[in-house]
GROMACS .gro file of C-alpha atoms in nm:
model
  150
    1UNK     CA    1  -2.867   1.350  -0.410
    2UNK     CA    2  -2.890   1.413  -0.063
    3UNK     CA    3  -2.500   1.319   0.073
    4UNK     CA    4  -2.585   1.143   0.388
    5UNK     CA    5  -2.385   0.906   0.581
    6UNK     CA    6  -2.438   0.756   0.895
    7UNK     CA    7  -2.437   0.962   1.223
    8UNK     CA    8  -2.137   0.965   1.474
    9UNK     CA    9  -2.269   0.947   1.852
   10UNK     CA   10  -1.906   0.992   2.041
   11UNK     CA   11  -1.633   1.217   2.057
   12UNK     CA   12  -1.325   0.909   2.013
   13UNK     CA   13  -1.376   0.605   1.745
   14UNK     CA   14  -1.412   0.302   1.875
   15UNK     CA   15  -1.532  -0.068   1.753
   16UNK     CA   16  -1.865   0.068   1.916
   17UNK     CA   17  -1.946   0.280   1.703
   18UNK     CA   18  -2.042   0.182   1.388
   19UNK     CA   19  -2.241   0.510   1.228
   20UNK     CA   20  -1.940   0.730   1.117
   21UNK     CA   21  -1.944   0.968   0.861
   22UNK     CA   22  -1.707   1.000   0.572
   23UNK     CA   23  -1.507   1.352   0.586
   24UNK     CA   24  -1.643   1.619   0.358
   25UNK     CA   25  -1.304   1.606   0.255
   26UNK     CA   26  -1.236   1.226   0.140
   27UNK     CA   27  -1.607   1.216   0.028
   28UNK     CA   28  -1.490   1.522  -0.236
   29UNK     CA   29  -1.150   1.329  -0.341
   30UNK     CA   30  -1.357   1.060  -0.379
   31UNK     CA   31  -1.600   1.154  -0.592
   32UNK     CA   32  -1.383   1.379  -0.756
   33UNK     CA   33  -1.135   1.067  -0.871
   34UNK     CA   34  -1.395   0.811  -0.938
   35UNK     CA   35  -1.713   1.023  -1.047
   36UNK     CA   36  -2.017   1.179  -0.889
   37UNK     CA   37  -2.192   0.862  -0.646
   38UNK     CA   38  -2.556   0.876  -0.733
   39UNK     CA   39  -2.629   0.632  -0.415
   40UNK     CA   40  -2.543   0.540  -0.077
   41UNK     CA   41  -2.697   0.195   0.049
   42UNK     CA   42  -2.633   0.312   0.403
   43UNK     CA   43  -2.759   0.690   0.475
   44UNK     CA   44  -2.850   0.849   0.785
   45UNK     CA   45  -3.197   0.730   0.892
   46UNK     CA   46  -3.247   0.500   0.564
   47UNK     CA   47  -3.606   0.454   0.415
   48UNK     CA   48  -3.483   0.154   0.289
   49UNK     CA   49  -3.267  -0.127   0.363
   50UNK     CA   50  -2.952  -0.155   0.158
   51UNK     CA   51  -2.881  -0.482   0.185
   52UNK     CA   52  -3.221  -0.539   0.023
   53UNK     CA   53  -3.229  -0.293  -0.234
   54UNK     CA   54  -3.065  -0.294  -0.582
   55UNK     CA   55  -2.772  -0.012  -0.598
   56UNK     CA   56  -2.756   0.219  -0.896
   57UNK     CA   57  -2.451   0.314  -1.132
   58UNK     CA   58  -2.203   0.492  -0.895
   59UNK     CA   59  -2.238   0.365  -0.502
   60UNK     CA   60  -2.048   0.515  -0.244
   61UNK     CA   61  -2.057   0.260   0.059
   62UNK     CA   62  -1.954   0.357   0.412
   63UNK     CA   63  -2.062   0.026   0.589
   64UNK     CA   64  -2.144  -0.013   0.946
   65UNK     CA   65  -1.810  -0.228   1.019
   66UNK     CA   66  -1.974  -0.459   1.283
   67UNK     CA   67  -2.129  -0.607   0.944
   68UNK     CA   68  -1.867  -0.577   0.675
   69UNK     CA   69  -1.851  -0.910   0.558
   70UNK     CA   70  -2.244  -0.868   0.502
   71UNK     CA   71  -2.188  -0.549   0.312
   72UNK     CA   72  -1.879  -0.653   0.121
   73UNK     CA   73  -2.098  -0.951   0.003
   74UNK     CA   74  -2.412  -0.700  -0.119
   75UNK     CA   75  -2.091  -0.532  -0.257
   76UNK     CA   76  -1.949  -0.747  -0.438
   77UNK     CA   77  -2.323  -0.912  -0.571
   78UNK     CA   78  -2.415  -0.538  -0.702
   79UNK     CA   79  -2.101  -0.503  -0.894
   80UNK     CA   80  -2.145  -0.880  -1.051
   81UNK     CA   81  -2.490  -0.794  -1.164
   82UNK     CA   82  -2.368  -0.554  -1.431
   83UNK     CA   83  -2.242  -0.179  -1.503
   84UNK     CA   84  -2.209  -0.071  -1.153
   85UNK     CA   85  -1.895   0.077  -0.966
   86UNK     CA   86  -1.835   0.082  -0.599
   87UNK     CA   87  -1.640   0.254  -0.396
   88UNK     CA   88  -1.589   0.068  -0.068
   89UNK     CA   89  -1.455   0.227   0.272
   90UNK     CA   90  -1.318  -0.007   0.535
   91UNK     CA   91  -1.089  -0.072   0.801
   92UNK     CA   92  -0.739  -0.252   0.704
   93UNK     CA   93  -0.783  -0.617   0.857
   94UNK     CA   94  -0.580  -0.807   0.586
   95UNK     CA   95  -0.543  -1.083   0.810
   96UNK     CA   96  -0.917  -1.164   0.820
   97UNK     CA   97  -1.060  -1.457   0.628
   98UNK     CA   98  -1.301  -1.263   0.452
   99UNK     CA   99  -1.059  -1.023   0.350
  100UNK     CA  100  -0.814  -1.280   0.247
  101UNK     CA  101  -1.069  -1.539   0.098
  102UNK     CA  102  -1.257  -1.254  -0.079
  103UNK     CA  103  -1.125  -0.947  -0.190
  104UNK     CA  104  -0.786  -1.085  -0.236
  105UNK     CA  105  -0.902  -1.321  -0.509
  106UNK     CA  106  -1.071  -0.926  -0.688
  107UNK     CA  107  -0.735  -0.794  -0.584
  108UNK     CA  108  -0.507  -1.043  -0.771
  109UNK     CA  109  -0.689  -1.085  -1.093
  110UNK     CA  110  -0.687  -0.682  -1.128
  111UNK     CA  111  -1.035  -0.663  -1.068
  112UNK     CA  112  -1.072  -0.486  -0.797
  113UNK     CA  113  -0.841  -0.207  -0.648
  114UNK     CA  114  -0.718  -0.133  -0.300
  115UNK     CA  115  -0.595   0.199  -0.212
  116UNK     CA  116  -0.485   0.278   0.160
  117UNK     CA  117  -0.565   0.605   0.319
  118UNK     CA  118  -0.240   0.736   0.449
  119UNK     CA  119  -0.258   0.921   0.790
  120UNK     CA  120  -0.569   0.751   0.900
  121UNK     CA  121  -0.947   0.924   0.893
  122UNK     CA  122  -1.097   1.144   1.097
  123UNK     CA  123  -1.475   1.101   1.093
  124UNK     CA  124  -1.697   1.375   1.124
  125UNK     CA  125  -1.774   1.477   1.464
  126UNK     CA  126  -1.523   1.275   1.622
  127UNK     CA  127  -1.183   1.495   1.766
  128UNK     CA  128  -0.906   1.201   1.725
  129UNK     CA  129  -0.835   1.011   1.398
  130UNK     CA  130  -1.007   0.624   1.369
  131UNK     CA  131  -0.734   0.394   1.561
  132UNK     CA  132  -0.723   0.187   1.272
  133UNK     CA  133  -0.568   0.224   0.957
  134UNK     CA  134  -0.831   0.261   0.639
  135UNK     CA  135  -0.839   0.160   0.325
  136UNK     CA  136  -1.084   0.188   0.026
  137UNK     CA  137  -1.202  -0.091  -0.249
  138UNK     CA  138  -1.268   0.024  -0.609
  139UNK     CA  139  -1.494  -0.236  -0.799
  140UNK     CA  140  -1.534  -0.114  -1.131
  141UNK     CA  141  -1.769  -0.073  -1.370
  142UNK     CA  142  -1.709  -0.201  -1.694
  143UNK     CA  143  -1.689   0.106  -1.889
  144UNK     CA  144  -1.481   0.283  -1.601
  145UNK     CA  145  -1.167   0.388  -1.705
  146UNK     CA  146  -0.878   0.369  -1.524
  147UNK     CA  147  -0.757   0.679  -1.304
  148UNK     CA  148  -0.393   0.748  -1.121
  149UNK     CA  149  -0.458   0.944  -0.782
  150UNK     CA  150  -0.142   1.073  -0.735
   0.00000   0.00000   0.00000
């Protein structure tokens, strides 16, 4: 599978720029912690849409965050509709009403698992870390077992 992950156009983060790619580096951990991803709903110069497009087994999902609640929702849909995992890269906003209306809910009934990135992320191409803190949502599958990343 061809790792690709949208493009970075500036040399500082910022709320206007919403085509970032995931660090070689957290991409490995990643996928190294929760299993190879066999698809990514939003790659470099898609083919397809992924918000209309079913996911596969293993989804890796660096959203465009101008449009998270959209994506969160396709998330969150995918996972419902049977054995899939996702692994679900966002900014902290705990405060929001999507995060606090939906993931919570995943969050308190063990469902779903929040783990923040300490020290920030530093998107490819960019030379300063994202001025936001991150965090990443693990929705998984049924038959995923769980893992300690210590």
């Amino acid at each position: 599978m061809k790792r690709a992950y949208r493009l970075m156009l500036r040399g500082d983060p910022s709320s206007r720029d919403q085509y970032a790619r995931t660090p070689e580096e957290l991409h490995k951990h990643l996928s190294e912690a929760w299993g190879p991803f066999d698809f990514d709903p939003c790659p470099v110069a898609p083919l397809f849409d992924g918000l209309n497009v079913s996911w596969r087994n293993n989804n890796y999902v660096n959203p465009p965050y101008n449009e998270l609640r959209v994506w969160l929702d396709k998330a969150i849909r995918e996972w419902n509709d049977g054995e899939k995992q996702v692994i679900f890269l966002m900014p902290i906003r705990i405060h929001t009403n999507y995060f606090l209306d939906t993931v919570m809910p995943l969050v308190e009934s063990d469902r779903v698992h929040v783990y923040v990135l300490r020290g920030g992320v530093k998107f490819e191409g960019y030379k300063q870390r994202a001025p936001f803190g991150m965090i990443y949502l693990v929705f998984p599958s049924k038959s995923s077992k769980s893992i300690s990343l210590e």
